[in-house]
PDB file of C-alpha atoms and ligand atoms in Angstrom:
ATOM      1  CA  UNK A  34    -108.387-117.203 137.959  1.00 90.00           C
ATOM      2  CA  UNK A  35    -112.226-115.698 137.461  1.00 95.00           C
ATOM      3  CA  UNK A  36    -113.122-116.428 140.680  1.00 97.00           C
ATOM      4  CA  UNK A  37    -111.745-117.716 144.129  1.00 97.00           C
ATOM      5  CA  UNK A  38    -113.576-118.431 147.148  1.00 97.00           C
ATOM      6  CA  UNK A  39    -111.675-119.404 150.242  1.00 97.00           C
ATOM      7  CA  UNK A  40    -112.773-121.187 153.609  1.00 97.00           C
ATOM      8  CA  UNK A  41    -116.300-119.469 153.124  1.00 97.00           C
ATOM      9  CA  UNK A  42    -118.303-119.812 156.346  1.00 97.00           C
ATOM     10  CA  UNK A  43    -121.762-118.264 156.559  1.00 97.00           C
ATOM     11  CA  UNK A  44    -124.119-118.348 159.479  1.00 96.00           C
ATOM     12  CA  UNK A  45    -128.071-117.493 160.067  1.00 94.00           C
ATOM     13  CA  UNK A  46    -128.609-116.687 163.882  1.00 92.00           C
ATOM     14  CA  UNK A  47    -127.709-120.205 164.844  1.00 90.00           C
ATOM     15  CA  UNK A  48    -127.889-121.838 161.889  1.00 94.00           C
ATOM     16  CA  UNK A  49    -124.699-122.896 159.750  1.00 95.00           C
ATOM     17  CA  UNK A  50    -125.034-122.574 156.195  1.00 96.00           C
ATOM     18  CA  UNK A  51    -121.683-122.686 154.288  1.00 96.00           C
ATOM     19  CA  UNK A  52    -118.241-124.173 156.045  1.00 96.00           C
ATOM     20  CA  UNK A  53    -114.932-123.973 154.695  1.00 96.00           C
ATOM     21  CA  UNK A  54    -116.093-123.881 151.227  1.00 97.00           C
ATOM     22  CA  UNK A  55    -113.864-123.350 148.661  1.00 97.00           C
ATOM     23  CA  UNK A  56    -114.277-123.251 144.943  1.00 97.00           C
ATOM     24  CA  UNK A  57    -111.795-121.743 142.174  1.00 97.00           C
ATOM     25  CA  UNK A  58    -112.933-121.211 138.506  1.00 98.00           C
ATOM     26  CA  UNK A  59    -110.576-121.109 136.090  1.00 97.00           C
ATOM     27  CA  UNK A  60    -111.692-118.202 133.171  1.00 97.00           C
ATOM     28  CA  UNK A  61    -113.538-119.572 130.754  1.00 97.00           C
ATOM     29  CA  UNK A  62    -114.478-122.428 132.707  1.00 98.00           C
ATOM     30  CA  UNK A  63    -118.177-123.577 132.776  1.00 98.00           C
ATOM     31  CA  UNK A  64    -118.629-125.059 136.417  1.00 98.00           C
ATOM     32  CA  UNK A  65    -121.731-126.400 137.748  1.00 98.00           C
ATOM     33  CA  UNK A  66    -122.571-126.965 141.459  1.00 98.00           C
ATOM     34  CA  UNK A  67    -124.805-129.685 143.117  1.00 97.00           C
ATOM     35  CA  UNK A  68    -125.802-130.767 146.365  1.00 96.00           C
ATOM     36  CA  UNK A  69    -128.577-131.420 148.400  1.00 94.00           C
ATOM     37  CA  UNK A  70    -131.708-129.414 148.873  1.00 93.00           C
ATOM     38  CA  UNK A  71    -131.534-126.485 151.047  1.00 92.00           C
ATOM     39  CA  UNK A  72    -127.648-126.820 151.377  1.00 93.00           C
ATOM     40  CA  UNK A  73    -126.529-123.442 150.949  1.00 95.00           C
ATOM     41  CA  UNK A  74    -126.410-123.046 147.132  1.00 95.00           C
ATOM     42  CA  UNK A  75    -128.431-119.695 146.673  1.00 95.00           C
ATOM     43  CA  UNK A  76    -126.376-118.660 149.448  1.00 96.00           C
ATOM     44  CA  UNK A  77    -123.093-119.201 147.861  1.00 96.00           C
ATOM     45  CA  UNK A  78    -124.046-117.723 144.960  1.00 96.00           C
ATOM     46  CA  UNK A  79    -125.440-114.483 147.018  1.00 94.00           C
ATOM     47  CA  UNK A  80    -122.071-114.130 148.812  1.00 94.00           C
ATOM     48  CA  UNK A  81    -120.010-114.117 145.278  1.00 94.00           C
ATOM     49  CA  UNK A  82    -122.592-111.520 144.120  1.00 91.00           C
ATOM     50  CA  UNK A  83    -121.764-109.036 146.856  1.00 89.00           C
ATOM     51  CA  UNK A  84    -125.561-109.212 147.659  1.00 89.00           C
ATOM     52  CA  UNK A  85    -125.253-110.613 151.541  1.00 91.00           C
ATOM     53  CA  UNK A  86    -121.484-110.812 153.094  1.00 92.00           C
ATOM     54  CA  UNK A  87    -119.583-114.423 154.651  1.00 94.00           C
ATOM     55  CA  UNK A  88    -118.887-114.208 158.612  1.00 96.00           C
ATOM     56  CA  UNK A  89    -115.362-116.052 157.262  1.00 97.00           C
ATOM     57  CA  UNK A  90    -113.121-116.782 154.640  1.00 97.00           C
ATOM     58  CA  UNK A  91    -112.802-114.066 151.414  1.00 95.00           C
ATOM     59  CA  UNK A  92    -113.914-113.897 147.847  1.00 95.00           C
ATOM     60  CA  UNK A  93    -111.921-112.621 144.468  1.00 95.00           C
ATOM     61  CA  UNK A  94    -113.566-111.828 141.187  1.00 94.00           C
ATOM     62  CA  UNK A  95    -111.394-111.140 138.793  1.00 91.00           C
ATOM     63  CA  UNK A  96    -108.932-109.946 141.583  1.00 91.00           C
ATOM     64  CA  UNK A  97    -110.280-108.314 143.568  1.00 88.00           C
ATOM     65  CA  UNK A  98    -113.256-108.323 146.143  1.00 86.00           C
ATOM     66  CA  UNK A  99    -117.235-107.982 144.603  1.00 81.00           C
ATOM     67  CA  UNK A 100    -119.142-104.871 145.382  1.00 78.00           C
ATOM     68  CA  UNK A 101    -122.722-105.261 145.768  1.00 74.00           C
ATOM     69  CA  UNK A 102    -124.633-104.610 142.147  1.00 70.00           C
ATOM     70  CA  UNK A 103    -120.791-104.161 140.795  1.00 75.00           C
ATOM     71  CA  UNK A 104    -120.889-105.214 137.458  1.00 80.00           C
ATOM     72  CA  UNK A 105    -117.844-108.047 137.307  1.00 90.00           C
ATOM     73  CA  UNK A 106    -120.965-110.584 137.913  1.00 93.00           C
ATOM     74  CA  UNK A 107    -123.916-110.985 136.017  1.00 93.00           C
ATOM     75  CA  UNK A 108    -126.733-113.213 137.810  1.00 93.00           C
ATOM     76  CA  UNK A 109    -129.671-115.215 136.561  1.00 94.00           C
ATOM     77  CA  UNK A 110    -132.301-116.460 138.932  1.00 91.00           C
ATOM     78  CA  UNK A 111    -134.328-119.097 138.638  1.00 89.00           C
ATOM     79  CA  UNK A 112    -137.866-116.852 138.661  1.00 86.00           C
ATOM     80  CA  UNK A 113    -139.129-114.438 136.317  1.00 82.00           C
ATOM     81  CA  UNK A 114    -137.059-111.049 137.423  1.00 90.00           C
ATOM     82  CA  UNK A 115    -138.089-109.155 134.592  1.00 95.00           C
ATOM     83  CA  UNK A 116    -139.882-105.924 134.975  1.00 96.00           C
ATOM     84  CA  UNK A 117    -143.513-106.243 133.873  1.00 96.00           C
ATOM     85  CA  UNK A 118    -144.105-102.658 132.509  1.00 97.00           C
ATOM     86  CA  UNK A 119    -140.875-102.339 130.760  1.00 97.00           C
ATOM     87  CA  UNK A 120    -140.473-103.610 126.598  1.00 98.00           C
ATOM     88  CA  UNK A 121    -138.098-107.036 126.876  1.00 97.00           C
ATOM     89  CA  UNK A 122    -135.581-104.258 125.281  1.00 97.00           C
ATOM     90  CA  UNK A 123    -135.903-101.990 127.970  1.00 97.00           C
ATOM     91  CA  UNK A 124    -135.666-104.595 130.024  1.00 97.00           C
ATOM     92  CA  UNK A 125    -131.799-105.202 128.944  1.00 96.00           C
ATOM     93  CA  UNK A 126    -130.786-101.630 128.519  1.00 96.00           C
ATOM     94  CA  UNK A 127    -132.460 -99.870 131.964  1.00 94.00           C
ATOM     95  CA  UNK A 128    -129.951-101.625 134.359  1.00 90.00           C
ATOM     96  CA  UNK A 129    -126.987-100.121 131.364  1.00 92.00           C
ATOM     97  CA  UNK A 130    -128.443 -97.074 132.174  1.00 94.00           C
ATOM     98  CA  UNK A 131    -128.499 -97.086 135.742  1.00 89.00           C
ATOM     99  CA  UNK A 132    -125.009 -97.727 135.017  1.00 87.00           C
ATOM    100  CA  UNK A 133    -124.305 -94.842 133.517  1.00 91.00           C
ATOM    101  CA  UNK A 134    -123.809 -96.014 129.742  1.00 93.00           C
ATOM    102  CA  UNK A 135    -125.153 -93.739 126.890  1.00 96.00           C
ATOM    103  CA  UNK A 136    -127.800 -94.284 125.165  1.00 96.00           C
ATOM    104  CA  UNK A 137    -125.972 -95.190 121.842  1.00 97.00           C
ATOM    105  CA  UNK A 138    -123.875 -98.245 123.140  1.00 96.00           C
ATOM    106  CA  UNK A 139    -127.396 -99.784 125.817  1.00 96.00           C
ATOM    107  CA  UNK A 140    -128.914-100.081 122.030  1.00 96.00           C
ATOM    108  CA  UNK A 141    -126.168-101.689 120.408  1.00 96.00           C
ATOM    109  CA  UNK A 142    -125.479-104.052 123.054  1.00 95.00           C
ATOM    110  CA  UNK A 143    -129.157-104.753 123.366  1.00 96.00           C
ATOM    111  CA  UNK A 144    -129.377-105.739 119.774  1.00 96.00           C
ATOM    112  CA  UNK A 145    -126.726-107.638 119.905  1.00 95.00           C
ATOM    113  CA  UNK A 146    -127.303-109.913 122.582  1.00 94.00           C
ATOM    114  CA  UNK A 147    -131.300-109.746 121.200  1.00 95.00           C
ATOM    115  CA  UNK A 148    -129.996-111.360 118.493  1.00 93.00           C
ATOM    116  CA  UNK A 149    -127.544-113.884 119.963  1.00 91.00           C
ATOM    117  CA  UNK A 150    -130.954-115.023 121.847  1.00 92.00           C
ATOM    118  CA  UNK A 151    -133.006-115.138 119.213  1.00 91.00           C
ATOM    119  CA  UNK A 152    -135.179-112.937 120.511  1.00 94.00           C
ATOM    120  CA  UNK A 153    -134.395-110.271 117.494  1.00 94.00           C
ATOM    121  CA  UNK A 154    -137.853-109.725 116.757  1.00 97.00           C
ATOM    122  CA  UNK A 155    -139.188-109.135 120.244  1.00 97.00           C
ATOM    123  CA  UNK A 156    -137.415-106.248 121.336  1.00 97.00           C
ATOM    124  CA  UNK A 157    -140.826-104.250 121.431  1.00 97.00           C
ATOM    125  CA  UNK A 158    -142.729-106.725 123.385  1.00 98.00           C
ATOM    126  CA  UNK A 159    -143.774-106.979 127.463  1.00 98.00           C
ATOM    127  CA  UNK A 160    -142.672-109.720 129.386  1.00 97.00           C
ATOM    128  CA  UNK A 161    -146.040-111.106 129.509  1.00 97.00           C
ATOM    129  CA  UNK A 162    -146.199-112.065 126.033  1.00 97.00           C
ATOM    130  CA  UNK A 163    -143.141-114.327 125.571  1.00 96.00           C
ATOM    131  CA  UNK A 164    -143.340-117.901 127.120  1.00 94.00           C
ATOM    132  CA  UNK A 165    -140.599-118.957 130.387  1.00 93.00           C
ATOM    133  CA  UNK A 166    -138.309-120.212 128.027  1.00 92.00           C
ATOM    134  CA  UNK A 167    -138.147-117.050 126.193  1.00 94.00           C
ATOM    135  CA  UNK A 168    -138.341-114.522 129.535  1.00 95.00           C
ATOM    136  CA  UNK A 169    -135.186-116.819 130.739  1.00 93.00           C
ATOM    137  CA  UNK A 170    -133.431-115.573 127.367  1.00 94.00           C
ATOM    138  CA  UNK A 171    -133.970-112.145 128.146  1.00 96.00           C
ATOM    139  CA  UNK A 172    -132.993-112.768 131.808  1.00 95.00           C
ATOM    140  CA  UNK A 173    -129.794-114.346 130.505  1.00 94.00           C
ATOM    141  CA  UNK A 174    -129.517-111.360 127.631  1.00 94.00           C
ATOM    142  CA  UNK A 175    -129.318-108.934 130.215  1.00 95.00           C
ATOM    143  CA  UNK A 176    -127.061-110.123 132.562  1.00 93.00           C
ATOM    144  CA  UNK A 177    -124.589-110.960 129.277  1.00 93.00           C
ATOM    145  CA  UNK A 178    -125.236-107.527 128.241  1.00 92.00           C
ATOM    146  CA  UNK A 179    -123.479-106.136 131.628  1.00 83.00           C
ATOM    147  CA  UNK A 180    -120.413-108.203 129.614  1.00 89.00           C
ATOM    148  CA  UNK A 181    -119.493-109.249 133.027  1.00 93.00           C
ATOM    149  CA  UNK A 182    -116.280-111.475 134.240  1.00 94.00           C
ATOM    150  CA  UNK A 183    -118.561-113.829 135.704  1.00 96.00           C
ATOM    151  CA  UNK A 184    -122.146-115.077 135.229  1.00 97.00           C
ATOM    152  CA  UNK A 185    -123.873-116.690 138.358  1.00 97.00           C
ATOM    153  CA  UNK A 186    -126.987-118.696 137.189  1.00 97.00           C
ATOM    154  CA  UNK A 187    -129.112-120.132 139.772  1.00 97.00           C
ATOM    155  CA  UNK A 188    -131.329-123.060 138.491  1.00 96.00           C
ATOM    156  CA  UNK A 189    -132.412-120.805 135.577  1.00 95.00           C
ATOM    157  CA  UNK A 190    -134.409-123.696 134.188  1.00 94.00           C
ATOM    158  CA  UNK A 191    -135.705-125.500 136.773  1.00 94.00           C
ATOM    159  CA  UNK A 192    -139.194-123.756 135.677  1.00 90.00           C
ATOM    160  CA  UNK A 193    -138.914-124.939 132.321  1.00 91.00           C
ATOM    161  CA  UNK A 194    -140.844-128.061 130.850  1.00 93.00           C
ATOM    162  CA  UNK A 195    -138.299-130.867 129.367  1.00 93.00           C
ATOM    163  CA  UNK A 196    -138.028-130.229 125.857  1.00 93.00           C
ATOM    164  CA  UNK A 197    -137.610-126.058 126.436  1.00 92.00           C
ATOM    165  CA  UNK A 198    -134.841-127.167 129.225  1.00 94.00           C
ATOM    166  CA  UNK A 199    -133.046-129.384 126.602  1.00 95.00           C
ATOM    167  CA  UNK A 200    -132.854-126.157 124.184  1.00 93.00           C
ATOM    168  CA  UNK A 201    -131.819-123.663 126.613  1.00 92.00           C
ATOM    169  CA  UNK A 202    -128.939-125.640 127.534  1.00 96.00           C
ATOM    170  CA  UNK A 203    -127.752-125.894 123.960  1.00 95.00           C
ATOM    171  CA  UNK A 204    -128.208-122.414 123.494  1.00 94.00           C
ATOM    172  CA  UNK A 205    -126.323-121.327 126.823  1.00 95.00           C
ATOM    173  CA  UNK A 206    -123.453-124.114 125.698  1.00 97.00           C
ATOM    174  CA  UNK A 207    -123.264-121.993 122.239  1.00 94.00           C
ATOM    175  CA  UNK A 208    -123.917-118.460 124.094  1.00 94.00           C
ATOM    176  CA  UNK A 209    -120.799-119.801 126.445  1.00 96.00           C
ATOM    177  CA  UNK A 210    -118.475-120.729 123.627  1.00 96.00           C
ATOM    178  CA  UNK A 211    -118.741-117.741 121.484  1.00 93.00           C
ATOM    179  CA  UNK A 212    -118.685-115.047 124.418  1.00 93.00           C
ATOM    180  CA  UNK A 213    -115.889-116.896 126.072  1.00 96.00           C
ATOM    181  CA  UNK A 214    -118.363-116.619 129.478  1.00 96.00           C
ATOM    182  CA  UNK A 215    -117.089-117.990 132.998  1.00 97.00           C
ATOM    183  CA  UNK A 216    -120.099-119.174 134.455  1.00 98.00           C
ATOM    184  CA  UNK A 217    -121.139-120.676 137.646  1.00 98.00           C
ATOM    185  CA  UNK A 218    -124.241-122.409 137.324  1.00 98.00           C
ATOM    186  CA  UNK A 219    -126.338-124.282 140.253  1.00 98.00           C
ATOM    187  CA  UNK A 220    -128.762-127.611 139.620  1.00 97.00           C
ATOM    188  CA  UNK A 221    -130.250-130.181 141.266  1.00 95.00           C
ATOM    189  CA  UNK A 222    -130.398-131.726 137.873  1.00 96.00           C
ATOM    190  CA  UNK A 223    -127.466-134.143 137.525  1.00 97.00           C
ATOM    191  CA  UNK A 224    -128.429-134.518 133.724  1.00 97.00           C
ATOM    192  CA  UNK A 225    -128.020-130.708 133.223  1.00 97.00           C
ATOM    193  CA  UNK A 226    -124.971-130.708 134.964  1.00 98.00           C
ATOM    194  CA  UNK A 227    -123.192-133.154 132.527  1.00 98.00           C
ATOM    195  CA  UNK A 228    -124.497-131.774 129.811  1.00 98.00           C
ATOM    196  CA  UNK A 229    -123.599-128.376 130.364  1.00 98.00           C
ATOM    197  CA  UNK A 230    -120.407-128.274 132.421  1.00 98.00           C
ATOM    198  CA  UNK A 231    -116.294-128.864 132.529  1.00 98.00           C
ATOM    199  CA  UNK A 232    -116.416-129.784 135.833  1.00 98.00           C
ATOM    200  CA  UNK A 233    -118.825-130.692 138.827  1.00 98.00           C
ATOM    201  CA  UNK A 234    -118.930-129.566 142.159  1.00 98.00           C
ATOM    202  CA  UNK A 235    -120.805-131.539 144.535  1.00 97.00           C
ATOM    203  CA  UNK A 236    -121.485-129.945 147.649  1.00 97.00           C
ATOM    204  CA  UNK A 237    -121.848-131.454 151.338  1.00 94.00           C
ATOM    205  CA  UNK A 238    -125.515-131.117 153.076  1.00 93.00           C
ATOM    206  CA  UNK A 239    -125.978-127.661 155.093  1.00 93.00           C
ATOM    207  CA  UNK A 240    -123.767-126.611 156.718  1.00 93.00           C
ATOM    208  CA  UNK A 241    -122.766-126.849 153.147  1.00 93.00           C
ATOM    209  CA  UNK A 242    -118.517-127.693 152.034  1.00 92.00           C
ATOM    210  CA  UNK A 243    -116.577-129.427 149.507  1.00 94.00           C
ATOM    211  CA  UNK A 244    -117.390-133.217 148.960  1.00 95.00           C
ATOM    212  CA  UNK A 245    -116.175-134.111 145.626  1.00 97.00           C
ATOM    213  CA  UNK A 246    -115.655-132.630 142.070  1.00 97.00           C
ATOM    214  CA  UNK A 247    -115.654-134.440 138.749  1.00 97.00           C
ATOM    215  CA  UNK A 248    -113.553-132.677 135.831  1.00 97.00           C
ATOM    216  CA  UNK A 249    -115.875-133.796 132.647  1.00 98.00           C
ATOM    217  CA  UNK A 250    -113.965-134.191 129.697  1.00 96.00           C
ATOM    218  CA  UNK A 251    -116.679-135.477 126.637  1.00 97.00           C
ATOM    219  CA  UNK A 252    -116.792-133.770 123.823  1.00 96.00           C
ATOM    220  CA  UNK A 253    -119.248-131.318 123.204  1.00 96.00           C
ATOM    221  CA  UNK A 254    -122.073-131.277 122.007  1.00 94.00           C
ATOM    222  CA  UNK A 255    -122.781-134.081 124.822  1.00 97.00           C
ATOM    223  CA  UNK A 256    -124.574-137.409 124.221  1.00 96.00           C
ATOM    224  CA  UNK A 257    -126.947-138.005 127.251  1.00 96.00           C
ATOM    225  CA  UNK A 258    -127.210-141.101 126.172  1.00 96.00           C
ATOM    226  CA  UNK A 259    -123.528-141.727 125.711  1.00 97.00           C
ATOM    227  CA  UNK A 260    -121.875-144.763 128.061  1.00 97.00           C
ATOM    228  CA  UNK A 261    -119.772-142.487 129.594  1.00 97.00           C
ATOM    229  CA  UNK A 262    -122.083-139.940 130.285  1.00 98.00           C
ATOM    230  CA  UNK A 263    -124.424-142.464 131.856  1.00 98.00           C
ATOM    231  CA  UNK A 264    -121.425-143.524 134.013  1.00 97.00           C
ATOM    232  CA  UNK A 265    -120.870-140.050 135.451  1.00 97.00           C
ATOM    233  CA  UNK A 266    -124.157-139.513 136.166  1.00 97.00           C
ATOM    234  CA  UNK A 267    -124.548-143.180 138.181  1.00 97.00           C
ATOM    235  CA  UNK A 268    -121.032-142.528 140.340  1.00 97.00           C
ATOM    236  CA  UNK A 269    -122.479-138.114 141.130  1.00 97.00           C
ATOM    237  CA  UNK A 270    -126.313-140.160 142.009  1.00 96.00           C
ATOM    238  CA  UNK A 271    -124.685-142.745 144.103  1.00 95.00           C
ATOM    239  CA  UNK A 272    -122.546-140.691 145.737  1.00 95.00           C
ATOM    240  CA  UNK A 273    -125.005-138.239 146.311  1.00 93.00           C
ATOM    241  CA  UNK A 274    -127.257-141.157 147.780  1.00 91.00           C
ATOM    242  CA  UNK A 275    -125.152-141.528 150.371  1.00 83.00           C
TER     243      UNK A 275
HETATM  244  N1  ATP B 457    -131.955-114.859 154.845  1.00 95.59           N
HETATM  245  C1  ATP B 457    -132.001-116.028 155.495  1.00 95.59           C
HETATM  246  N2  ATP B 457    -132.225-116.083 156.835  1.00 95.59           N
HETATM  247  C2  ATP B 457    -132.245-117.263 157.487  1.00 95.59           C
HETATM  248  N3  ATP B 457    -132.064-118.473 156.899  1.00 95.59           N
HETATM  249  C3  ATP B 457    -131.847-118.470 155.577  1.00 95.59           C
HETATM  250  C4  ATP B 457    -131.806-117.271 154.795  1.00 95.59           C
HETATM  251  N4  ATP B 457    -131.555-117.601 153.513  1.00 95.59           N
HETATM  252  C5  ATP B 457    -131.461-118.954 153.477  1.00 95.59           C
HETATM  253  N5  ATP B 457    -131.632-119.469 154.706  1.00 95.59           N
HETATM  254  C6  ATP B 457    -131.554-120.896 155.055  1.00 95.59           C
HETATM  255  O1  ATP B 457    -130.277-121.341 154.622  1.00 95.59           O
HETATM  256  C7  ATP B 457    -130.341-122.670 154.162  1.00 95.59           C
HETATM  257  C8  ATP B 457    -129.719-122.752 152.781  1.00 95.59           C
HETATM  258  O2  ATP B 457    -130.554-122.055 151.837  1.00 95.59           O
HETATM  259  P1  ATP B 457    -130.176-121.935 150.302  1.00 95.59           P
HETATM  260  O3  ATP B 457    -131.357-121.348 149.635  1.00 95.59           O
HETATM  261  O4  ATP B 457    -128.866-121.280 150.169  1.00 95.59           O
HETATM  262  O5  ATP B 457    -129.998-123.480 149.924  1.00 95.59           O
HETATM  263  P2  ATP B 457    -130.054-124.163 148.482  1.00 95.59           P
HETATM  264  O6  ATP B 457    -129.040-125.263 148.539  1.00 95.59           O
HETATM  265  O7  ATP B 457    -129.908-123.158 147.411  1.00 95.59           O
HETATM  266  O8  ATP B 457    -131.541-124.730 148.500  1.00 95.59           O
HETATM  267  P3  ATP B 457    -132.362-125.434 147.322  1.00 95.59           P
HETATM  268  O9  ATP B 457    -131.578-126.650 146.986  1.00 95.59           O
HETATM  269  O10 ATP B 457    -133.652-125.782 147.985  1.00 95.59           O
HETATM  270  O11 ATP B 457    -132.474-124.456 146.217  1.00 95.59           O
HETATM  271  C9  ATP B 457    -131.816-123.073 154.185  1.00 95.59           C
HETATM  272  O12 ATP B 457    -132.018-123.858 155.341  1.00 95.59           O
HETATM  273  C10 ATP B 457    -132.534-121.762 154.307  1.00 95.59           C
HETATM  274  O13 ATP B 457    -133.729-121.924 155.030  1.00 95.59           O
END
């Protein structure tokens, strides 16, 4: 198993944010996670990162428990993270550096995931010049290039208009077979969730648990328009509705 979170509780002061919630991801597996706003999503994903810690209930990556910045997860937000003053290559191999990698193998695993991105030709640029959709590349580039046992993404395309949305998905859904990525991915978007995942956890409102999951078996690449696909997405809506 890539991941295994058990009876996670988190509190703020008074506030509970996550109970009992439990979620196991098989490697490999490409599982998205739903629920309503302001649930406890970022939060979950926080707690898996290492970033904040639960008040109950433990985590596993890959066996054994996350340290904060370790580099068995690789996280994309949903905003622009990248540094400003730093070339979109820079941008992928500093955080290899802090790391301690030499010089030799940041570059090669820059180029490489450059390339997977399409973004071969941009290497020398600032993040100001490329458009969201192509700043979200890099920010998915550079967690990749960490090659870590699990990638969190959190809404990474909620910024995105429609059309760049529908293209980053296929390009993650390609990026995911041929790395053989586990990834963990959050959305309010039902749509994206279908399209994109083997199975769909929806979560409970805050404090936030386990409600129901849906394995989704369609062949890929999906058919949004497909009957069955239109099913799914009426019974997650309805039951979300309620
Ligand atoms: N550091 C914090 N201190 C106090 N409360 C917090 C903190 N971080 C989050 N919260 C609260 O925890 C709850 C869950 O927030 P979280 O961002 O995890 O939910 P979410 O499901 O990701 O939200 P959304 O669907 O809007 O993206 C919210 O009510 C939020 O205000």
């Amino acid at each position: 198993m890539a991941l295994v979170v058990e009876k996670l509780g988190k509190n703020y002061q008074q506030l509970n944010i996550l109970r009992n919630l439990s979620v196991t991801v098989e490697k490999g597996e490409f599982c998205c996670i739903t629920g309503p706003s302001g649930c406890g999503k970022s939060t979950l994903l926080r707690l898996i990162a290492g970033l904040e810690s639960s008040d109950t209930g433990r985590i596993i990556v890959d066996g054994s428990s996350p340290s904060p910045g370790g580099r068995e997860i690789g996280f994309v937000f949903q905003e622009d993270t990248l540094f400003p003053w730093l070339t979109i290559k820079k941008n992928i191999t500093f955080p290899l550096e802090l790391s301690g990698m030499k010089r030799e193998k940041r570059e090669e695993l820059a180029a490489y995931f450059l390339r997977l991105t399409n973004l071969q030709q941009f290497g020398g640029h600032y993040p100001h010049q490329l458009s969201g959709g192509m700043k979200q590349r890099v920010a998915v580039a550079r967690a990749l290039a960490y090659k870590p046992k699990v990638v969190l993404m959190d809404e990474p395309f909620a910024a995105l208009d429609a059309q760049t949305r529908n293209y980053m998905q296929q390009q993650l859904i390609e990026l995911w077979e041929h790395e053989k990525l586990t990834i963990v991915f959050v959305t309010h978007n039902i749509d994206e969730a279908l399209y994109l995942a083997d199975r769909v956890l929806v979560l409970t409102g805050r404090p936030a648990g386990n409600r129901q999951e849906f394995l989704v078996k369609l062949p890929r690449p999906r058919q949004r328009t497909s009957l069955p696909f239109v099913k799914l997405r009426e019974q997650i809506l309805s039951l979300m509705a309620n």
